[in-house]
Tab-separated table of C-alpha atoms and ligand atoms in Angstrom:
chain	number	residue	atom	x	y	z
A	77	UNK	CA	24.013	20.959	-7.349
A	78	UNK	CA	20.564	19.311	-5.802
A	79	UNK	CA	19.796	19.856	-2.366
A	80	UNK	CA	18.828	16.572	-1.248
A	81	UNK	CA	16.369	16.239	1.464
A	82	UNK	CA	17.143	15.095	4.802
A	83	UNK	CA	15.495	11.886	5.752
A	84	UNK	CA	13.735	11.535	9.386
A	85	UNK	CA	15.152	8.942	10.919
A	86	UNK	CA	11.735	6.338	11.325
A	87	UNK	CA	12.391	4.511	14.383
A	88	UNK	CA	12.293	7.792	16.451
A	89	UNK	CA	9.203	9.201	14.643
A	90	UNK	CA	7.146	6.100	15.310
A	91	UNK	CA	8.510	6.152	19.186
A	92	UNK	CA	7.369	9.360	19.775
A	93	UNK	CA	3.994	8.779	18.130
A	94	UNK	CA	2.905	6.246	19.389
A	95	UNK	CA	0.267	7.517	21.841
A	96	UNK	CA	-1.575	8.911	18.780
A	97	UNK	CA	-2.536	4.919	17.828
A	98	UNK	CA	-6.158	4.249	18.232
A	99	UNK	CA	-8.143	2.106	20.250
A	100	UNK	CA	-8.194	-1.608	19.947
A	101	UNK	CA	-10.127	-3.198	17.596
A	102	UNK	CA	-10.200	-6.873	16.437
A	103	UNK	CA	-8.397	-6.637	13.569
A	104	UNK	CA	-5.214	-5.573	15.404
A	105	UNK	CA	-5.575	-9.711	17.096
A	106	UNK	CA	-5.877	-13.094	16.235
A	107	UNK	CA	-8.511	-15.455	16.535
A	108	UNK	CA	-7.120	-16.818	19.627
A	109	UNK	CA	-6.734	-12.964	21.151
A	110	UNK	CA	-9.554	-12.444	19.986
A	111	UNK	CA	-11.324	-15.209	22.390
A	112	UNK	CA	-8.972	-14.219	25.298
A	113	UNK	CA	-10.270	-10.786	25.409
A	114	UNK	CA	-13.793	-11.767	25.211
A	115	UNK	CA	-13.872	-13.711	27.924
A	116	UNK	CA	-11.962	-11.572	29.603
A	117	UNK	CA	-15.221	-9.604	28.883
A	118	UNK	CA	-17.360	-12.269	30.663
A	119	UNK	CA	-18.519	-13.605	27.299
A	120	UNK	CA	-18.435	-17.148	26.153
A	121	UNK	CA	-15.115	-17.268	23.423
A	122	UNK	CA	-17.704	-18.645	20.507
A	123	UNK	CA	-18.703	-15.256	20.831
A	124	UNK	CA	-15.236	-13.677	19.476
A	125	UNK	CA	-15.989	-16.128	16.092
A	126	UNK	CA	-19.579	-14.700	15.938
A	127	UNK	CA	-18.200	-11.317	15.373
A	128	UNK	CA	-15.200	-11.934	13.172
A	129	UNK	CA	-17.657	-13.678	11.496
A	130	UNK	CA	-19.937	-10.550	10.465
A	131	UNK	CA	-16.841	-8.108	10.302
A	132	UNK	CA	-14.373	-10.209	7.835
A	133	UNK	CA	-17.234	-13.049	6.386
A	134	UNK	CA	-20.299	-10.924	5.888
A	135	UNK	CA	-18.368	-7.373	5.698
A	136	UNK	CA	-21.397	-6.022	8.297
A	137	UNK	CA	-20.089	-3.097	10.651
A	138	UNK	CA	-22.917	-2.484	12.348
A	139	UNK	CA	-23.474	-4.200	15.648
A	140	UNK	CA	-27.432	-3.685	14.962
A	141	UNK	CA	-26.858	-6.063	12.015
A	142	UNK	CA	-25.430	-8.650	14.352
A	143	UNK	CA	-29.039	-10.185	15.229
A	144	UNK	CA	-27.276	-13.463	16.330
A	145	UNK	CA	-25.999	-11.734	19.321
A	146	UNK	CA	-28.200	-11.199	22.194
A	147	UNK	CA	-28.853	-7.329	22.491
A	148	UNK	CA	-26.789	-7.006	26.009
A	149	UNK	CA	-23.572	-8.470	25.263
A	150	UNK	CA	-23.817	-7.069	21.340
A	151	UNK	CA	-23.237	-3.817	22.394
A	152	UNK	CA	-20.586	-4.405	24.937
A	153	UNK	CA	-18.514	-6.429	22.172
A	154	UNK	CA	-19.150	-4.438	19.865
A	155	UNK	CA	-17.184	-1.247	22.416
A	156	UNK	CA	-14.511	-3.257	23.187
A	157	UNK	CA	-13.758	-5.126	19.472
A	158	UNK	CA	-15.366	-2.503	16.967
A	159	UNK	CA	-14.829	0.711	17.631
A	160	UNK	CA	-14.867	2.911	14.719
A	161	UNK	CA	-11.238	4.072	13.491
A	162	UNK	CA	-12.285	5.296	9.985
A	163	UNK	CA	-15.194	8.292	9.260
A	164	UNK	CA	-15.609	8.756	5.688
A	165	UNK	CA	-14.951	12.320	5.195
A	166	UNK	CA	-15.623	12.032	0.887
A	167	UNK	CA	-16.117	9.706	-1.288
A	168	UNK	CA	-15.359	10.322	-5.248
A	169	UNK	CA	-16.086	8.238	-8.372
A	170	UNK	CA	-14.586	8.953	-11.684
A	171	UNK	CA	-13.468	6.215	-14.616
A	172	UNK	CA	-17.308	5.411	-15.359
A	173	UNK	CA	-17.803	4.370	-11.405
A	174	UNK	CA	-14.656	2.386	-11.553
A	175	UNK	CA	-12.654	3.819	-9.194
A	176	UNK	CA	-13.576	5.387	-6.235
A	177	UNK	CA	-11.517	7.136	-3.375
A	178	UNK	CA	-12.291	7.651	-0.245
A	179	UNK	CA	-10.994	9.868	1.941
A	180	UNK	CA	-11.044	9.140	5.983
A	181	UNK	CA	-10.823	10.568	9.174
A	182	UNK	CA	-8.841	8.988	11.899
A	183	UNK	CA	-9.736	8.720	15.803
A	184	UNK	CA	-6.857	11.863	15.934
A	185	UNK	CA	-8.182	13.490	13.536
A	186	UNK	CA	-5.331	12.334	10.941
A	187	UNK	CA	-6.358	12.191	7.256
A	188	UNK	CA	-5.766	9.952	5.151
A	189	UNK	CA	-7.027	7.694	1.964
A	190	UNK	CA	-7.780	4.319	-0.128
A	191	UNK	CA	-8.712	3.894	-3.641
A	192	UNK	CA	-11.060	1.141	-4.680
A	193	UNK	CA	-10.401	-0.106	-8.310
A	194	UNK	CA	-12.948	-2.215	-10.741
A	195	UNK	CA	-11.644	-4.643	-13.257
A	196	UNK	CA	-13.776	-7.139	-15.632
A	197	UNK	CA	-11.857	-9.608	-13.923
A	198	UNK	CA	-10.952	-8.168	-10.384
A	199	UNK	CA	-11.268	-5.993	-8.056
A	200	UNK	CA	-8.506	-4.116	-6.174
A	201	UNK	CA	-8.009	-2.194	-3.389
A	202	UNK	CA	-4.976	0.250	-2.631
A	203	UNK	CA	-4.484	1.020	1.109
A	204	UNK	CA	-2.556	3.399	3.242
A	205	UNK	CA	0.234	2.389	5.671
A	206	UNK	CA	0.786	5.456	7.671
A	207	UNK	CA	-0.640	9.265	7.546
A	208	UNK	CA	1.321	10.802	5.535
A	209	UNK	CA	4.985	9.712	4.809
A	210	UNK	CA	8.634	10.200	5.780
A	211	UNK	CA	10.743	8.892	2.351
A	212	UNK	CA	10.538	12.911	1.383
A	213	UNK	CA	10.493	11.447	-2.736
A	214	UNK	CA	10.190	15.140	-4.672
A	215	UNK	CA	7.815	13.755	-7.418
A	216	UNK	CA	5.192	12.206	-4.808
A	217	UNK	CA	2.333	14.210	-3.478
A	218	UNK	CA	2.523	12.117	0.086
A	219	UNK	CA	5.987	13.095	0.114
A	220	UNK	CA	6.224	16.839	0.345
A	221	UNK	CA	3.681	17.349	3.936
A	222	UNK	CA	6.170	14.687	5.995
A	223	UNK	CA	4.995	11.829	8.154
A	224	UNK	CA	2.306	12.614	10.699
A	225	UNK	CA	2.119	8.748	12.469
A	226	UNK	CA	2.135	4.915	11.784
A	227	UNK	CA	-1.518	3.062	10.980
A	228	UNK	CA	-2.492	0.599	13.446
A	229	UNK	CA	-2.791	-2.548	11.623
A	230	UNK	CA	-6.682	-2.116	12.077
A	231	UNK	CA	-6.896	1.316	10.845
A	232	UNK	CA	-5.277	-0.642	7.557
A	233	UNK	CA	-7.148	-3.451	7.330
A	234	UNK	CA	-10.358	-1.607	7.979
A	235	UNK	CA	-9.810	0.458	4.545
A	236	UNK	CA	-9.422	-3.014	2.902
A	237	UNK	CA	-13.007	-4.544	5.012
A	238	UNK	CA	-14.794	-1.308	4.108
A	239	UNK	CA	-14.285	-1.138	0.418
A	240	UNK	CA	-14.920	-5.016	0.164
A	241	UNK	CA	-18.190	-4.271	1.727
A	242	UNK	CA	-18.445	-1.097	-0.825
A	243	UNK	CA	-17.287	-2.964	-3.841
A	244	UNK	CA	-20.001	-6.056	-2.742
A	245	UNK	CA	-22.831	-3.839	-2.811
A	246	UNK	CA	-22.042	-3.968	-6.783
A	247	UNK	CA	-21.507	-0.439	-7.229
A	248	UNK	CA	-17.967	-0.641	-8.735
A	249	UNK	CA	-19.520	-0.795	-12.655
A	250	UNK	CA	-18.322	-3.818	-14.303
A	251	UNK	CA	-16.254	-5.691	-12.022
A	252	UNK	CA	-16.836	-8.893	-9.971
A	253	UNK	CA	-18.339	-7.990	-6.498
A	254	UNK	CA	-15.823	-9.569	-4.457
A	255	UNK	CA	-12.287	-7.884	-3.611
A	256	UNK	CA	-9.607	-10.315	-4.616
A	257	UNK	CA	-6.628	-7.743	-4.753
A	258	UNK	CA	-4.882	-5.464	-2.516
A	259	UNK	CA	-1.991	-2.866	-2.961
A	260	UNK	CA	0.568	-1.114	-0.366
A	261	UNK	CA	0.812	1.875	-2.486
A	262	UNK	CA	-1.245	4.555	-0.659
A	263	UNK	CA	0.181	7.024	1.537
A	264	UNK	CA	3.261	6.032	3.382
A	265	UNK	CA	5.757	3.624	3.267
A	266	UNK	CA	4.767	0.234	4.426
A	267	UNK	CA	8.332	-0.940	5.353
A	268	UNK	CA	8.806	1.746	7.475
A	269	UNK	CA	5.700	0.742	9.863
A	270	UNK	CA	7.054	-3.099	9.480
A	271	UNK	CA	5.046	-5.041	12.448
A	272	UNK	CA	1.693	-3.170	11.743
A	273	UNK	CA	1.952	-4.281	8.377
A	274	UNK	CA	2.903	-7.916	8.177
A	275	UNK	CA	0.020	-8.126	10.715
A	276	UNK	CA	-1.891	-6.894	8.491
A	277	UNK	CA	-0.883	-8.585	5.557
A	278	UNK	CA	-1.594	-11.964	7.622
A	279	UNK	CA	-5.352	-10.587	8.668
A	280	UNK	CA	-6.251	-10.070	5.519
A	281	UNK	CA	-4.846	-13.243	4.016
A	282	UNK	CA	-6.176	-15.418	6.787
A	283	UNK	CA	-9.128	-17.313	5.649
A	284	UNK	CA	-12.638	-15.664	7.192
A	285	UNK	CA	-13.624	-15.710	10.009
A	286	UNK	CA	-9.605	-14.722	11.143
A	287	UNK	CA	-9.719	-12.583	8.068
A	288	UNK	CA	-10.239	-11.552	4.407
A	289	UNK	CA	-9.557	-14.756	2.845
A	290	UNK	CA	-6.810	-13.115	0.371
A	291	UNK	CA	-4.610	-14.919	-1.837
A	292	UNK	CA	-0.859	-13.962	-0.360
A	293	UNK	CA	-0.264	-13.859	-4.062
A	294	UNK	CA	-2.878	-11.181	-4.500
A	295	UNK	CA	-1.456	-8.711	-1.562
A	296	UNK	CA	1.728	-6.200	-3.204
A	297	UNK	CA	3.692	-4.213	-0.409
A	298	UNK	CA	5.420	-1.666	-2.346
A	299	UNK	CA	8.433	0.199	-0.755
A	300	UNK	CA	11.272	2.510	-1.633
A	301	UNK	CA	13.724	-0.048	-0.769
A	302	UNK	CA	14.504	-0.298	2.730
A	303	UNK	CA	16.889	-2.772	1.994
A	304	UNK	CA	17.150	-4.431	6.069
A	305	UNK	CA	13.184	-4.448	5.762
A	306	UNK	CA	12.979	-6.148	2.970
A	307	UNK	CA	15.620	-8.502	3.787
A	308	UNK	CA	13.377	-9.403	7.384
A	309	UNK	CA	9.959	-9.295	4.462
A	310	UNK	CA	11.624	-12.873	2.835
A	311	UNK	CA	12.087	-14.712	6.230
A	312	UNK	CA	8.318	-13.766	7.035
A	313	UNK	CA	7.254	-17.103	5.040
A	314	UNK	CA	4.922	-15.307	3.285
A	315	UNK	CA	4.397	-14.863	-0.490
A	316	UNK	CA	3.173	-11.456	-0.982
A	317	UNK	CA	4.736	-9.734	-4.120
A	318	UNK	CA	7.033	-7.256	-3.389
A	319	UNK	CA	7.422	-3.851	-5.502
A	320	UNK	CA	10.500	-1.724	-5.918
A	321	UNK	CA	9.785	1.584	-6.578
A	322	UNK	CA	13.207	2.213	-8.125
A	323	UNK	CA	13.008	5.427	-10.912
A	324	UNK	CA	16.628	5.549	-11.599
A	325	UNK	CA	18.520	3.151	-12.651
A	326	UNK	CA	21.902	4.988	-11.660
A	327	UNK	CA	22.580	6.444	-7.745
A	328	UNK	CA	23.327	9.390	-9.125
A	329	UNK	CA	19.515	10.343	-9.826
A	330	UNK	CA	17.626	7.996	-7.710
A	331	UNK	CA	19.848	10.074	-4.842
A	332	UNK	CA	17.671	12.653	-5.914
A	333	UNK	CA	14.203	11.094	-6.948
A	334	UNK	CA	13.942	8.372	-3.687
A	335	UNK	CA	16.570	10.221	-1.208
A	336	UNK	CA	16.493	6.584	0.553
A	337	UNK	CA	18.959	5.933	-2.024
A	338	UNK	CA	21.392	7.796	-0.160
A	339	UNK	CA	21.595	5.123	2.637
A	340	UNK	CA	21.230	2.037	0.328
A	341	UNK	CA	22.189	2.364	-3.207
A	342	UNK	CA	21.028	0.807	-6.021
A	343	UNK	CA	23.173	-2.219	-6.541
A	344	UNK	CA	22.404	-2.857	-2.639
A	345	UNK	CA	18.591	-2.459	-3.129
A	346	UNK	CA	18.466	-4.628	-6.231
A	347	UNK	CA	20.593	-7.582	-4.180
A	348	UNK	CA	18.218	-7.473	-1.564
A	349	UNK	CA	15.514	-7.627	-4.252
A	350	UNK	CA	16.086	-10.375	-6.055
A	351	UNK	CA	17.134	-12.750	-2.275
A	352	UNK	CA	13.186	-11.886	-2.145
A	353	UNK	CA	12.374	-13.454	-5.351
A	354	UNK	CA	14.838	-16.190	-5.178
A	355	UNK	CA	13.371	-16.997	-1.356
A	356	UNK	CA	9.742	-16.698	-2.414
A	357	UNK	CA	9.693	-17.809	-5.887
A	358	UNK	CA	7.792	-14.815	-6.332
A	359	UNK	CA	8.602	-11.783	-9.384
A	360	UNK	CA	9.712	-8.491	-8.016
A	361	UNK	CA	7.695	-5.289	-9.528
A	362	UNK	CA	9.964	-2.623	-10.663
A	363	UNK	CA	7.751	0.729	-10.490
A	364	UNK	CA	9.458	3.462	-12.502
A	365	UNK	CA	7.559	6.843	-12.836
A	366	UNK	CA	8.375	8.547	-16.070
A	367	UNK	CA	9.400	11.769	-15.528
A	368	UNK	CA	10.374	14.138	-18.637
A	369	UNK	CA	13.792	14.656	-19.626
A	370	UNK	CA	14.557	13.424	-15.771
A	371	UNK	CA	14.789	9.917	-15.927
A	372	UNK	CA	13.507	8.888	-19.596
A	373	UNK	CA	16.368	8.958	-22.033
A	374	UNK	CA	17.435	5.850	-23.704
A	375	UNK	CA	20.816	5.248	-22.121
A	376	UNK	CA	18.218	5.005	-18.984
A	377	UNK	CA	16.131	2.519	-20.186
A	378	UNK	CA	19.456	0.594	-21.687
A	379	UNK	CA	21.114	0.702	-18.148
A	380	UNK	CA	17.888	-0.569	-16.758
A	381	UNK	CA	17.191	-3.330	-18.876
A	382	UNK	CA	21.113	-4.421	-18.051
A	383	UNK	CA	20.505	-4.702	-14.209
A	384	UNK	CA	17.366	-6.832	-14.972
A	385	UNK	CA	18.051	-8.851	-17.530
A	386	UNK	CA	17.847	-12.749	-16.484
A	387	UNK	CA	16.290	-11.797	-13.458
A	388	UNK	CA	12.497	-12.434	-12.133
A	389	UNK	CA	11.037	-9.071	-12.431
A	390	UNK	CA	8.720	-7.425	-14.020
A	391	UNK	CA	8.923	-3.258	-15.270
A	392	UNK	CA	5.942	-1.330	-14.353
A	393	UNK	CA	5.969	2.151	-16.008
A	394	UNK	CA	3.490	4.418	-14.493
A	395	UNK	CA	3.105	7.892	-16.116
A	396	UNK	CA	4.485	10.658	-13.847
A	397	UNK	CA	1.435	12.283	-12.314
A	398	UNK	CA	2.176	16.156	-11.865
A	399	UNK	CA	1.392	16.685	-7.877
A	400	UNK	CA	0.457	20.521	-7.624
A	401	UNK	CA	3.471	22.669	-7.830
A	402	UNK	CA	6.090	19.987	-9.508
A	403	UNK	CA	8.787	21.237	-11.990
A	404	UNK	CA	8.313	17.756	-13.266
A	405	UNK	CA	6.002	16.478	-16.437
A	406	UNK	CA	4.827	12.991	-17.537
A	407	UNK	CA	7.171	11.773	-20.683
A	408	UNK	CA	5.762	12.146	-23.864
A	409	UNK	CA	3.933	9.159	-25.086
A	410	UNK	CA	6.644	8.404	-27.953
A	411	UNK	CA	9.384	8.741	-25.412
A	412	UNK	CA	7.547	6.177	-23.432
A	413	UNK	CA	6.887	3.529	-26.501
A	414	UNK	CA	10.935	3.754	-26.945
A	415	UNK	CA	11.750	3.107	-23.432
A	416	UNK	CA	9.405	0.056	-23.397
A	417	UNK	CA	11.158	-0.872	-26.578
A	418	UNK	CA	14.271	-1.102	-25.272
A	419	UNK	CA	13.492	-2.920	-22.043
A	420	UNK	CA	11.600	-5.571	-24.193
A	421	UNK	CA	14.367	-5.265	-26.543
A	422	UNK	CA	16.549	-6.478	-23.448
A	423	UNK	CA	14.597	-9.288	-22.592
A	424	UNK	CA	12.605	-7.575	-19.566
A	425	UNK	CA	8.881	-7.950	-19.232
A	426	UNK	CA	7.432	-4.634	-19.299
A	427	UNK	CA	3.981	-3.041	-18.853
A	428	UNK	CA	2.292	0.974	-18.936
A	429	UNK	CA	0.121	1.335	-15.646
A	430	UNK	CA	-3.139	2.914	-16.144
A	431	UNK	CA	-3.930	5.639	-14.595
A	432	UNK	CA	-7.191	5.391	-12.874
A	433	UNK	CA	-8.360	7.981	-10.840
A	434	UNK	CA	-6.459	10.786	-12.129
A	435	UNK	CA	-10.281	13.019	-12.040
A	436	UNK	CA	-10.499	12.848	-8.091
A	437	UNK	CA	-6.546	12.915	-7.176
A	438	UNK	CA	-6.435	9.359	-6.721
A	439	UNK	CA	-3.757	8.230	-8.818
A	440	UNK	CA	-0.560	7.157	-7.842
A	441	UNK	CA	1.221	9.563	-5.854
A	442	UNK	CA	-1.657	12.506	-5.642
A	443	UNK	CA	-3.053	11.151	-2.293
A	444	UNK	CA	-2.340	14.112	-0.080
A	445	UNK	CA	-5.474	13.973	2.367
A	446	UNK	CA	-3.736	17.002	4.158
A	447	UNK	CA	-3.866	19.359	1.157
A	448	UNK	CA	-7.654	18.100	0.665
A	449	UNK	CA	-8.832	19.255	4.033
A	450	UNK	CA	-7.026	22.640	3.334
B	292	SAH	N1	6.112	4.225	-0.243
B	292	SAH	C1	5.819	3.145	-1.140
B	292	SAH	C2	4.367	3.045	-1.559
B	292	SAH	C3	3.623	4.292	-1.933
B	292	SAH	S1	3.501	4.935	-3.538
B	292	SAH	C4	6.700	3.241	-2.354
B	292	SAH	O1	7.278	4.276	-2.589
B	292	SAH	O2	6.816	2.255	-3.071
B	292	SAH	C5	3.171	3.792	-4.744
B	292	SAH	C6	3.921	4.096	-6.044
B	292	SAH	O3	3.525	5.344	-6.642
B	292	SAH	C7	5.416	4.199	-5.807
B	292	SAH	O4	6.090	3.482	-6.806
B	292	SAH	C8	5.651	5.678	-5.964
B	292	SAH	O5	6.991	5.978	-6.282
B	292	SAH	C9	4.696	6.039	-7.065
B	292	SAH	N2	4.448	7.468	-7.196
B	292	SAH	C10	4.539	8.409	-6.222
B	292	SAH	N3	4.258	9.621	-6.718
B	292	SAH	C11	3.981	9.464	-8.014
B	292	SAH	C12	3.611	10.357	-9.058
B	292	SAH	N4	3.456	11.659	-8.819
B	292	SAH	N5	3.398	9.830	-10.278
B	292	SAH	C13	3.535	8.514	-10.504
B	292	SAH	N6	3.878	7.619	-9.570
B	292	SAH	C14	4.105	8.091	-8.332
């Protein structure tokens, strides 16, 4: 018999948290909040344009660099709209300069981190939702220290605004200088901090100077499948792809692997899933972690390609990374290569993930900020 872990109930946990969230900054508002508060500050509301402007358009930080606002009311914007919620604790390259983490501090002293990724033909970003994370899953590094609080939707689009300003000063080898891509699959579990998110997910897709400029298309919120969440994700209007970390194909093992599972089972999480991609036009990501003689045999991969068969998604394998301690192993390559076989085999559109950043911990599921800090 498995021991399955009790899940924290997330409502609560954020509740009781909540004083931990950091000051204000003006990424948490819109444009038009944005105005309101500066002239609330006495300033003219162009002003609140000026500085969105250098924060989302020119990726500046530094209220020195804003030379377009006199020196007086500069600093007093720059308090009350930019005050700093990330200190880069580390920094790490590995992959030829391709990927870089970074690890940050948070006003509370929270850890937690971001990995910037370099493509010929993009460049992607994958962001943190909370510090640290309450879905207990036993194969994920995140998983095993517990949730310490929700983000603040500027404390996550900040990581995004940074490494755009990192990745434009060309020093991601190879790739184009601009960020065009960004991933919810960092620490936490972006579902479970719902409002801070889709806030989030709308700065950065707003066009400059309300935000990023994303593509929608280009922004993936990944989530164990909290089924209600996800259900509220396809009324939001938005078309953000949506990935469903599923790893079993059967309840009787993703009980086990994503102990959500116990509360909405598989046939419940996969409904939900494809109402998203019928509402949004938009193909679901299945993320499966291949795990050694746990969830790799061929009946697996046959069930698997059965539920998805027909349907819009798209299989993402990523190779199990071992978090420090795990019972648990990466599936030999030729076990892989038949498993991919047999979801092609069933029609299903199936890919390997890379797996950058595996040198400096920053592959999927090793980002456990805690641990680093020791
Ligand atoms: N909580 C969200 C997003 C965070 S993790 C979610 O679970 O979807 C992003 C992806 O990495 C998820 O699919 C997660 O299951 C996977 N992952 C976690 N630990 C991993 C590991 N050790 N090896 C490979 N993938 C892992």
């Amino acid at each position: 018999m498995t021991t399955l872990p009790v899940i924290a109930p997330v409502p609560d946990a954020a509740r009781s948290r909540r004083a931990a969230l950091p000051p204000r900054h003006l990424a948490d508002l819109d444009l038009p909040a944005r105005q309101a508060l500066v002239r609330e500050l006495g300033e003219p509301a162009f002003r609140a344009k000026q500085i969105s402007t250098h924060y989302f358009g020119r990726l500046v930080r530094d209220p020195a660099g804003m030379t377009d606002l006199p020196a007086a009311a500069r600093d007093r914007l720059a308090d009350a709209l930019l005050p700093t919620l990330l200190t880069p604790v580390r920094e790490m390259a590995c992959d030829d300069g391709a990927t870089r983490k970074a690890l940050w501090r948070l006003h509370d002293g929270s850890l937690v981190e971001s990995v910037l990724m370099g493509y010929p033909d993009r460049v992607t970003v994958c962001i943190s939702s909370q510090a640290g994370c309450g879905m207990a899953c036993p194969f994920c590094a995140t998983g095993q220290a517990g949730l310490t609080r929700n983000l603040s939707t500027a404390e996550i689009v900040d990581q995004a605004v940074y490494l755009a300003g990192v990745a434009a000063s060309g020093v991601v080898a190879g790739a184009p200088p601009r960020l065009s891509h960004v991933v919810f699959m960092g620490m936490g579990e972006p579902l479970a901090n719902y409002g801070r998110v889709i806030a989030a997910v709308r700065r950065l897709c707003a066009p400059a100077p309300e935000g990023l400029g994303l593509s929608q298309r280009h922004v993936t919120v990944s989530t164990v499948g909290l089924v209600p969440a996800m259900r509220r994700l396809a009324e939001e209007d938005l078309s953000v792809t949506l990935a469903l970390s599923l790893h079993a194909p059967d309840d009787e093992l993703r009980d086990e692997l994503v102990p959500v599972n116990q509360r909405w089972k598989v046939a419940e999480v996969l409904a939900a899933a494809w109402d998203y991609a019928a509402r949004t036009g938009r193909r679901i990501s299945i993320e499966y972690a291949m795990i050694k003689d746990v969830n790799d045999q061929p009946w697996r991969a046959d069930l698997l390609g059965r539920l998805l068969t027909g349907r819009l998604a798209h299989v993402n394998l990523i190779p199990l990374n071992p978090t420090p301690g795990s019972r648990w192993d990466a599936s030999p390559k030729a076990v892989e290569r038949e498993f991919v076989r047999r979801l092609r085999a069933a029609g299903v559109s199936t890919t390997v993930r890379d797996t950058r950043g595996q040198e400096i911990d920053g592959a999927c599921g090793q980002l456990a900020a805690a641990e680093v800090s020791g």
